[in-house]
Coordinates of C-alpha atoms in Angstrom, one line a residue:
M1 CA -88.4 -78.8 -183.2
T2 CA -89.0 -82.2 -182.2
I3 CA -86.9 -82.4 -179.7
E4 CA -88.7 -79.4 -177.5
A5 CA -91.8 -80.7 -178.2
A6 CA -90.3 -84.6 -176.6
I7 CA -88.8 -82.3 -173.4
N8 CA -92.0 -80.3 -173.1
D9 CA -94.5 -84.0 -173.5
L10 CA -91.8 -84.6 -170.8
K11 CA -92.0 -82.6 -168.3
Q12 CA -95.4 -82.9 -168.1
G13 CA -96.1 -86.6 -167.1
K14 CA -96.0 -87.9 -170.8
M15 CA -94.6 -90.3 -172.8
I16 CA -91.8 -90.1 -176.0
I17 CA -90.6 -92.3 -178.8
V18 CA -86.7 -92.5 -178.9
T19 CA -85.4 -94.6 -182.2
D20 CA -82.1 -95.8 -182.0
D21 CA -79.9 -96.4 -186.1
I22 CA -81.1 -98.6 -188.0
G23 CA -77.3 -100.0 -188.3
R24 CA -78.0 -100.9 -184.1
E25 CA -80.9 -102.4 -182.0
N26 CA -83.2 -100.1 -185.4
E27 CA -86.1 -100.5 -181.8
G28 CA -88.9 -97.4 -181.1
D29 CA -88.7 -97.5 -177.4
L30 CA -90.8 -95.4 -174.3
V31 CA -89.4 -93.3 -172.2
A32 CA -90.7 -91.3 -169.5
L33 CA -89.3 -89.4 -166.5
A34 CA -89.1 -91.2 -163.0
E35 CA -90.6 -87.4 -161.4
F36 CA -93.3 -87.2 -163.3
A37 CA -93.9 -91.1 -163.3
T38 CA -97.5 -92.4 -162.1
T39 CA -98.5 -95.8 -162.1
D40 CA -100.7 -95.7 -165.4
T41 CA -97.0 -94.2 -167.6
I42 CA -95.0 -98.2 -165.9
A43 CA -98.8 -99.7 -166.6
F44 CA -97.9 -99.6 -169.7
M45 CA -95.4 -99.9 -171.0
A46 CA -96.1 -103.6 -169.4
K47 CA -99.8 -103.6 -171.5
E48 CA -98.7 -102.1 -175.1
G49 CA -94.9 -101.5 -175.1
R50 CA -94.5 -105.4 -174.2
G51 CA -91.1 -105.4 -173.2
L52 CA -88.7 -104.7 -171.2
I53 CA -89.0 -102.0 -168.3
C54 CA -86.1 -100.7 -167.4
T55 CA -84.9 -97.9 -165.1
P56 CA -81.5 -96.0 -167.0
V57 CA -80.0 -94.0 -164.0
S58 CA -76.4 -91.7 -163.4
A59 CA -73.7 -93.1 -162.9
Q60 CA -73.6 -91.7 -159.2
I61 CA -76.5 -93.0 -158.6
A62 CA -75.5 -95.8 -158.9
H63 CA -72.9 -95.4 -156.9
H64 CA -74.6 -94.5 -154.5
L65 CA -77.0 -97.1 -153.8
N66 CA -74.9 -98.9 -154.8
L67 CA -75.6 -101.1 -157.5
H68 CA -73.3 -103.8 -159.3
P69 CA -73.1 -104.8 -162.6
M70 CA -75.2 -108.2 -163.5
V71 CA -73.2 -110.1 -164.5
E72 CA -68.8 -109.5 -163.9
K73 CA -68.4 -109.2 -168.1
N74 CA -70.7 -107.8 -170.2
T75 CA -71.6 -109.9 -173.4
D76 CA -73.9 -107.6 -173.9
N77 CA -74.5 -107.2 -178.3
H78 CA -73.9 -103.5 -177.0
G79 CA -72.3 -103.4 -173.7
T80 CA -76.4 -102.3 -172.0
A81 CA -74.9 -101.7 -168.4
F82 CA -77.7 -103.9 -166.1
T83 CA -77.3 -103.4 -163.1
V84 CA -78.7 -106.6 -160.6
S85 CA -81.9 -106.3 -160.1
I86 CA -83.9 -104.1 -157.4
D87 CA -87.0 -103.7 -154.3
H88 CA -87.8 -101.2 -152.2
I89 CA -87.7 -102.6 -149.0
N90 CA -91.6 -101.0 -148.8
T91 CA -93.0 -103.4 -152.1
T92 CA -95.3 -106.6 -151.7
T93 CA -94.4 -108.9 -154.4
G94 CA -92.6 -105.6 -156.9
I95 CA -93.5 -106.3 -159.6
S96 CA -97.1 -104.4 -160.1
A97 CA -97.0 -100.8 -161.1
A98 CA -97.9 -99.6 -158.1
D99 CA -95.0 -101.5 -156.7
R100 CA -92.5 -101.0 -159.5
L101 CA -93.4 -97.4 -159.2
L102 CA -92.6 -97.1 -155.6
T103 CA -89.0 -98.9 -156.4
I104 CA -88.2 -96.6 -159.8
Q105 CA -89.3 -93.4 -157.9
A106 CA -87.0 -94.2 -154.7
L107 CA -83.4 -94.0 -156.7
M108 CA -84.7 -90.1 -156.9
Q109 CA -84.2 -89.7 -153.3
P110 CA -81.5 -89.0 -151.8
H111 CA -82.2 -90.1 -147.6
N112 CA -82.3 -94.1 -150.0
A113 CA -79.7 -96.6 -149.0
A114 CA -78.2 -99.4 -151.1
D115 CA -80.3 -101.6 -147.8
H116 CA -83.4 -99.1 -148.8
F117 CA -83.1 -102.4 -151.6
R118 CA -83.4 -106.1 -152.0
R119 CA -81.8 -107.5 -154.8
P120 CA -82.5 -109.6 -157.5
G121 CA -86.2 -107.9 -157.7
H122 CA -88.7 -106.5 -160.4
V123 CA -86.5 -103.5 -161.1
F124 CA -83.8 -103.7 -163.8
P125 CA -81.7 -99.8 -163.6
L126 CA -79.2 -99.6 -166.3
I127 CA -76.5 -97.2 -165.7
A128 CA -76.1 -94.8 -168.5
N129 CA -72.4 -93.9 -169.7
A130 CA -71.6 -90.6 -168.5
G131 CA -70.7 -89.3 -171.6
G132 CA -75.0 -89.1 -173.2
V133 CA -75.4 -90.0 -176.6
A134 CA -72.2 -88.8 -178.4
A135 CA -70.7 -91.3 -176.0
R136 CA -72.7 -94.1 -176.6
A137 CA -75.8 -94.1 -179.1
G138 CA -78.5 -96.1 -176.3
H139 CA -82.0 -95.4 -175.5
T140 CA -80.2 -95.6 -172.0
E141 CA -77.8 -92.7 -172.4
A142 CA -80.8 -91.2 -174.3
A143 CA -83.1 -91.6 -171.3
I144 CA -80.3 -90.3 -169.4
D145 CA -79.9 -86.6 -171.6
F146 CA -83.4 -85.5 -172.0
A147 CA -83.7 -85.9 -168.3
K148 CA -80.8 -83.2 -168.1
L149 CA -82.8 -80.5 -170.7
C150 CA -86.0 -81.3 -168.7
K151 CA -83.2 -80.0 -165.5
A152 CA -85.0 -83.3 -163.9
Q153 CA -83.7 -86.1 -161.3
E154 CA -82.0 -88.0 -163.4
V155 CA -83.8 -91.4 -163.3
A156 CA -86.3 -92.5 -166.4
I157 CA -88.3 -95.6 -167.1
I158 CA -87.9 -97.3 -170.8
C159 CA -89.3 -100.1 -172.6
E160 CA -89.1 -101.4 -175.8
I161 CA -91.7 -101.6 -178.3
M162 CA -93.1 -104.7 -179.3
G163 CA -96.1 -105.7 -181.2
D164 CA -99.0 -108.5 -180.3
D165 CA -97.3 -110.7 -183.1
G166 CA -94.4 -110.5 -180.7
I167 CA -92.3 -108.9 -183.3
M168 CA -90.7 -105.5 -182.9
L169 CA -92.1 -102.6 -184.3
A170 CA -90.2 -100.2 -185.8
G171 CA -90.9 -98.1 -189.4
D172 CA -94.1 -97.3 -190.6
S173 CA -95.6 -99.8 -188.4
L174 CA -93.7 -98.0 -185.3
A175 CA -95.3 -94.8 -186.7
L176 CA -98.7 -95.5 -187.7
Y177 CA -98.4 -96.9 -183.6
A178 CA -97.6 -93.5 -182.6
Q179 CA -99.5 -92.0 -184.0
S180 CA -102.4 -93.9 -182.7
H181 CA -101.2 -92.9 -179.3
N182 CA -100.2 -89.7 -179.3
L183 CA -96.8 -89.6 -179.1
T184 CA -93.6 -87.8 -180.2
T185 CA -91.4 -89.7 -181.7
V186 CA -87.6 -88.7 -181.8
T187 CA -84.5 -90.5 -183.1
I188 CA -81.4 -90.5 -180.9
I189 CA -79.5 -89.0 -183.7
E190 CA -81.9 -85.6 -183.8
L191 CA -81.1 -86.3 -180.4
T192 CA -77.1 -85.7 -181.0
A193 CA -77.7 -82.9 -183.0
F194 CA -79.1 -80.7 -180.3
L195 CA -77.2 -81.9 -178.0
T196 CA -74.1 -80.5 -180.0
I197 CA -75.9 -77.2 -181.0
T198 CA -76.8 -75.9 -177.5
K199 CA -72.9 -77.3 -176.7
I200 CA -72.1 -74.4 -179.3
E201 CA -74.5 -71.8 -178.3
M202 CA -73.7 -71.7 -174.6
G203 CA -69.4 -71.7 -175.6
K204 CA -69.5 -74.8 -174.7

């Protein structure tokens, strides 16, 4: 099954592609789990993803690190829950793949506190809806739902996929991209169905 293949890939430190509904953003995002990411993950997203590299986190992590919303009134088309951007205090400029990975993985470490991060910075946390994709069918929630399915830390890395002409990839062009990079592609609809079936089988 595609979702199971995606889970296996993520556990091995690979990226997957997650697409949302054609009536929503109609985009594909690269998704990786912070726990298994490397500097190569960040570099690939920057070079081959070309979109904004963001870091979905659970509401609990955001609360623990005092990650406030980026703006008081969120007028984003889909209500994406950006927090203030951050850099870990041990980074240099904050923008290199190594620096961004350091910041992202520091979000997973319970001994870190709010004052271990500079604000603003070069990493963009996104707070996932606690209800997951069942409550909000976004890439943020999909990434954290996958982290839960992998029994991993609830910190992920996502990046929209843009062609070298500046146009977001979708449909056939996204399928060719996935094939050329040997990346498993799943839809948020498939993930939602998988989670629903899993809950039924577990009697929840």
